[in-house]
Amino acid sequence: MIRTHLEDQVALVTGGARGIGAAIASRLAAGGAHVIVNYRGSEDDANAVVTAIHAAGGSAEALQADVADAQATETLFRGVFSEHGRLDILVNNAGVAKDALLATMRDRDWQKVIDVNLGGLQRCTRLALQRMMPARSGCIVNLSSIQALRGGRGQANYAAAKAGVLGLTRAAALEVADRGIRINAVLPGFIETDMTAMIQRRAGDEVLARIPAGRFGTPEDVAGLVLFLCSEDAAYITGQAFTVDGGMSIA
Ligand code: NAP
């Protein structure tokens, strides 16, 4: 059994209303943490996650903020700090994809993907560290992607942002390891969520043929790894990147 012991801990999951983020929020709450489910537009989904956590005996609340908006994100963190006085776990999960071949990619699709996946993540990390550093403890998990390592046709913006997440994870982990703060990255493969639904409809069989495990990943597959990284059993792990892809990246 993983030693979670997240009781009395406060966790913030960005983009926690749907997909991988919702599964992570539920697992952290089941592990005992009070979970703040951040959402940008999916208020009903965020409330449904919170309701399900309460029904399972856990503790959670939903808070709106667009992590690409500096002011909104600062307001989010100020609210968390003033309400709870602490932040123990941050999961930088919010992400978007806007696929196009680079030669014809619009500036705004490049910028949007960088602003949310990398800009929002660095801002949330910075704001969390301002509270974690004086507390001399904390855990941050960043959602990258196997596309950070492989590229991906039509995904120059996404691959660049997710590769940036790996660099940020290592540099930031180095800066704060002596303060008792751990920062790791998770690289999912092809996980069944709204983000991949279109690709699955158009080329599901082709993608499946490239997954040695013989199935698509589920949000729970990723959430289990994130819970482990937030647990006491991962106390000596920092600055690392963990792939969860059913073997896709080694095929
Ligand atoms: P998803 O189903 O599309 O959900 C994305 C989540 O991010 C939503 O909850 C969305 O919230 C939130 N979000 C988007 N922009 C935001 C913003 N500006 N501010 C706050 N929240 C925002 O995606 P997913 O598949 O669960 O992906 C979760 C993470 O895993 C992403 O970082 C993604 O890049 C990464 N990932 C996914 C896969 C995969 O195969 N699915 C593979 C590798 C990596 P709203 O609905 O409220 O806008």
Coordinates of C-alpha atoms and ligand atoms in Angstrom, one line a residue:
M1 CA 0.0 0.0 0.0
I2 CA 1.3 3.5 -0.8
R3 CA 1.8 5.6 2.3
T4 CA -0.3 8.6 1.3
H5 CA -1.0 10.3 4.6
L6 CA -2.3 13.4 2.9
E7 CA -4.6 14.3 5.8
D8 CA -4.4 18.0 6.8
Q9 CA -2.7 18.7 3.4
V10 CA -4.2 21.2 0.9
A11 CA -3.8 20.3 -2.8
L12 CA -4.6 22.4 -5.8
V13 CA -5.2 20.7 -9.2
T14 CA -5.3 23.1 -12.1
G15 CA -7.8 22.0 -14.8
G16 CA -9.3 19.6 -12.3
A17 CA -12.8 19.5 -13.6
R18 CA -12.3 17.1 -16.5
G19 CA -10.2 14.2 -17.8
I20 CA -6.9 13.5 -16.1
G21 CA -7.2 16.5 -13.7
A22 CA -10.6 15.2 -12.4
A23 CA -9.1 11.7 -11.7
I24 CA -6.1 13.3 -10.0
A25 CA -8.4 15.4 -7.8
S26 CA -10.4 12.4 -6.8
R27 CA -7.3 10.3 -6.0
L28 CA -5.7 13.0 -3.9
A29 CA -9.0 13.5 -2.0
A30 CA -9.2 9.8 -1.4
G31 CA -5.7 10.0 0.0
G32 CA -7.0 12.5 2.6
A33 CA -6.1 15.9 1.1
H34 CA -8.5 18.8 0.9
V35 CA -8.5 19.4 -2.9
I36 CA -9.1 22.6 -4.7
V37 CA -10.5 21.8 -8.1
N38 CA -9.5 24.7 -10.4
Y39 CA -11.5 25.1 -13.6
R40 CA -11.5 27.7 -16.4
G41 CA -14.9 27.3 -18.0
S42 CA -16.3 23.9 -16.9
E43 CA -18.1 25.0 -13.8
D44 CA -20.7 22.2 -13.8
D45 CA -18.0 19.5 -14.3
A46 CA -15.9 21.0 -11.4
N47 CA -19.0 21.0 -9.1
A48 CA -19.6 17.4 -10.1
V49 CA -16.1 16.4 -9.2
V50 CA -16.5 18.2 -5.8
T51 CA -19.9 16.5 -5.2
A52 CA -18.4 13.1 -6.0
I53 CA -15.5 13.7 -3.6
H54 CA -17.9 14.8 -0.8
A55 CA -20.1 11.7 -1.5
A56 CA -17.0 9.5 -1.0
G57 CA -16.3 11.2 2.3
G58 CA -13.5 13.5 1.0
S59 CA -13.0 17.2 1.2
A60 CA -12.9 19.6 -1.9
E61 CA -14.0 22.9 -3.3
A62 CA -14.1 24.4 -6.8
L63 CA -12.3 27.6 -7.7
Q64 CA -12.4 29.3 -11.1
A65 CA -9.3 30.9 -12.8
D66 CA -7.8 30.9 -16.2
V67 CA -4.1 30.0 -15.6
A68 CA -3.0 31.9 -18.7
D69 CA -4.3 35.1 -17.0
A70 CA -1.7 36.4 -14.6
Q71 CA -4.1 38.5 -12.5
A72 CA -6.7 35.7 -12.3
T73 CA -4.1 33.2 -11.2
E74 CA -2.7 35.5 -8.5
T75 CA -6.2 36.0 -7.2
L76 CA -6.7 32.2 -7.1
F77 CA -3.5 31.7 -5.1
R78 CA -4.3 34.6 -2.8
G79 CA -7.7 33.1 -2.1
V80 CA -6.2 29.7 -1.3
F81 CA -3.6 31.2 1.0
S82 CA -6.0 33.4 2.9
E83 CA -8.6 30.6 3.2
H84 CA -6.3 27.8 4.1
G85 CA -3.0 29.4 5.1
R86 CA -1.0 26.7 3.3
L87 CA -0.6 24.9 0.0
D88 CA 1.1 21.4 0.3
I89 CA 0.5 20.0 -3.2
L90 CA 0.2 21.6 -6.6
V91 CA -0.6 19.6 -9.7
N92 CA -0.1 21.6 -12.8
N93 CA -2.5 19.8 -15.0
A94 CA -4.3 22.5 -17.1
G95 CA -3.5 22.1 -20.7
V96 CA -4.7 22.7 -24.3
A97 CA -3.7 21.4 -27.7
K98 CA -4.2 23.4 -30.9
D99 CA -2.7 21.1 -33.6
A100 CA -1.5 22.4 -37.0
L101 CA 1.5 21.9 -39.2
L102 CA 4.1 24.4 -38.2
A103 CA 4.4 25.9 -41.7
T104 CA 0.8 27.0 -41.5
M105 CA 0.3 27.4 -37.8
R106 CA -1.3 30.7 -36.7
D107 CA 0.6 32.8 -34.2
R108 CA -2.3 32.8 -31.9
D109 CA -2.4 28.9 -31.8
W110 CA 1.3 28.9 -31.0
Q111 CA 0.9 31.5 -28.3
K112 CA -2.2 30.0 -26.7
V113 CA -0.6 26.6 -26.2
I114 CA 2.6 28.1 -24.8
D115 CA 0.6 30.5 -22.6
V116 CA -1.5 27.8 -21.0
N117 CA 0.8 24.7 -20.9
L118 CA 4.0 26.5 -20.0
G119 CA 3.3 30.1 -19.0
G120 CA 0.4 29.1 -16.7
L121 CA 2.4 26.3 -15.2
Q122 CA 5.4 28.5 -14.4
R123 CA 3.2 31.1 -12.9
C124 CA 1.4 28.6 -10.7
T125 CA 4.7 27.0 -9.7
R126 CA 6.2 30.4 -8.8
L127 CA 3.1 31.4 -6.7
A128 CA 3.1 28.0 -4.9
L129 CA 6.8 28.2 -4.1
Q130 CA 6.3 31.6 -2.4
R131 CA 4.2 29.8 0.2
M132 CA 6.1 26.4 0.1
M133 CA 9.6 27.8 0.6
P134 CA 9.0 29.5 3.9
A135 CA 7.1 26.3 5.0
R136 CA 10.1 24.3 3.9
S137 CA 7.9 21.6 2.4
G138 CA 5.8 21.0 -0.6
C139 CA 5.2 18.8 -3.7
I140 CA 4.6 19.9 -7.2
V141 CA 3.7 17.5 -10.1
N142 CA 3.8 18.9 -13.7
L143 CA 1.9 17.3 -16.5
S144 CA 4.2 17.1 -19.5
S145 CA 3.6 14.6 -22.4
I146 CA 5.5 11.9 -24.3
Q147 CA 5.3 14.4 -27.2
A148 CA 8.0 16.4 -25.3
L149 CA 10.4 13.6 -26.2
R150 CA 9.0 12.5 -29.6
G151 CA 7.7 15.7 -31.1
G152 CA 4.5 14.8 -32.9
R153 CA 3.3 15.8 -36.4
G154 CA 1.2 18.9 -36.1
Q155 CA 2.2 19.5 -32.5
A156 CA 5.2 21.8 -32.7
N157 CA 3.5 24.2 -30.2
Y158 CA 2.4 21.4 -27.8
A159 CA 5.7 19.5 -28.0
A160 CA 7.7 22.7 -27.4
A161 CA 5.5 23.7 -24.4
K162 CA 5.7 20.2 -22.9
A163 CA 9.5 20.0 -23.5
G164 CA 9.7 23.4 -21.7
V165 CA 7.9 21.8 -18.8
L166 CA 10.6 19.2 -18.4
G167 CA 13.3 21.9 -18.4
L168 CA 11.4 24.0 -15.9
T169 CA 10.8 20.9 -13.7
R170 CA 14.5 20.1 -13.4
A171 CA 15.7 23.7 -12.9
A172 CA 13.1 24.5 -10.3
A173 CA 13.6 21.2 -8.5
L174 CA 17.3 22.0 -8.2
E175 CA 16.5 25.4 -6.7
V176 CA 14.2 24.2 -4.0
A177 CA 15.4 20.6 -3.1
D178 CA 17.2 21.9 0.0
R179 CA 13.9 23.5 1.2
G180 CA 12.2 20.1 1.3
I181 CA 10.2 20.8 -1.9
R182 CA 10.0 18.1 -4.6
I183 CA 9.1 18.8 -8.2
N184 CA 8.5 16.1 -10.7
A185 CA 7.0 15.7 -14.2
V186 CA 4.7 13.1 -15.6
L187 CA 4.6 12.2 -19.3
P188 CA 1.3 10.5 -20.3
G189 CA 1.0 8.7 -23.6
F190 CA -2.4 8.4 -25.2
I191 CA -5.0 8.8 -22.5
E192 CA -8.7 8.7 -23.3
T193 CA -10.1 12.1 -22.5
D194 CA -11.8 15.0 -24.4
M195 CA -8.4 16.1 -25.6
T196 CA -7.8 12.9 -27.5
A197 CA -11.4 12.1 -28.5
M198 CA -11.1 13.5 -32.0
I199 CA -7.8 11.6 -32.8
Q200 CA -9.3 8.4 -31.4
R201 CA -12.3 8.8 -33.7
R202 CA -10.2 9.5 -36.7
A203 CA -7.2 7.2 -36.2
G204 CA -7.9 5.1 -33.1
D205 CA -6.9 1.8 -34.6
E206 CA -3.6 3.2 -35.9
V207 CA -2.7 4.7 -32.5
L208 CA -3.7 1.5 -30.7
A209 CA -1.4 -0.5 -32.9
R210 CA 1.5 1.6 -31.5
I211 CA 0.7 0.9 -27.9
P212 CA 2.4 -2.3 -26.7
A213 CA 0.0 -2.7 -23.7
G214 CA -2.8 -3.1 -26.2
R215 CA -5.1 -0.4 -24.8
F216 CA -5.5 3.3 -24.4
G217 CA -4.6 4.8 -21.1
T218 CA -7.2 6.0 -18.6
P219 CA -7.1 9.1 -16.5
E220 CA -6.8 6.8 -13.5
D221 CA -3.6 5.3 -14.9
V222 CA -2.1 8.8 -14.7
A223 CA -3.7 9.7 -11.3
G224 CA -2.2 6.7 -9.6
L225 CA 1.3 7.8 -10.6
V226 CA 0.6 11.4 -9.4
L227 CA -0.7 10.1 -6.1
F228 CA 2.5 8.1 -5.6
L229 CA 4.7 11.1 -6.4
C230 CA 2.8 13.1 -3.8
S231 CA 3.1 10.4 -1.2
E232 CA 5.7 9.8 1.5
D233 CA 7.1 6.8 -0.4
A234 CA 8.3 9.4 -3.0
A235 CA 10.1 11.5 -0.4
Y236 CA 13.5 11.1 -2.1
I237 CA 12.4 11.6 -5.7
T238 CA 12.7 15.1 -7.3
G239 CA 13.5 16.6 -10.6
Q240 CA 12.5 13.4 -12.5
A241 CA 10.2 12.7 -15.4
F242 CA 8.0 9.6 -15.4
T243 CA 6.4 8.2 -18.5
V244 CA 2.9 6.5 -18.2
D245 CA 2.1 5.3 -21.7
G246 CA 1.6 1.5 -21.9
G247 CA 5.1 1.2 -23.5
M248 CA 4.2 3.6 -26.5
S249 CA 7.5 5.5 -26.2
I250 CA 9.7 2.3 -26.4
A251 CA 7.8 0.7 -29.3
Ligands
NAP1 P1 -8.8 17.7 -21.3 O1 -9.7 16.5 -21.1 O2 -8.9 18.5 -22.5 O3 -8.9 18.7 -20.0 C1 -8.1 19.8 -19.9 C2 -8.3 20.5 -18.6 O4 -7.5 21.6 -18.6 C3 -9.8 21.0 -18.5 O5 -10.2 20.7 -17.2 C4 -9.7 22.5 -18.7 O6 -10.6 23.2 -18.0 C5 -8.3 22.7 -18.2 N1 -7.8 24.0 -18.8 C6 -7.5 24.3 -20.1 N2 -7.1 25.5 -20.2 C7 -7.1 26.1 -19.0 C8 -6.8 27.3 -18.5 N3 -6.3 28.3 -19.3 N4 -6.9 27.5 -17.1 C9 -7.4 26.6 -16.3 N5 -7.7 25.3 -16.8 C10 -7.6 25.1 -18.1 O7 -7.3 17.2 -21.2 P2 -6.6 16.0 -20.5 O8 -6.4 14.9 -21.5 O9 -7.3 15.6 -19.2 O10 -5.1 16.6 -20.2 C11 -4.7 17.0 -18.9 C12 -3.2 17.3 -19.0 O11 -2.5 16.1 -19.4 C13 -2.9 18.4 -20.0 O12 -1.8 19.2 -19.5 C14 -2.4 17.6 -21.2 O13 -1.6 18.3 -22.0 C15 -1.7 16.4 -20.5 N6 -1.6 15.2 -21.4 C16 -2.7 14.6 -21.8 C17 -2.6 13.5 -22.6 C18 -3.8 12.7 -23.2 O14 -3.5 11.7 -23.9 N7 -5.0 13.0 -22.8 C19 -1.3 13.0 -23.0 C20 -0.2 13.7 -22.5 C21 -0.4 14.8 -21.7 P3 -11.9 23.9 -18.6 O15 -12.7 22.7 -19.2 O16 -12.6 24.5 -17.4 O17 -11.5 24.8 -19.6

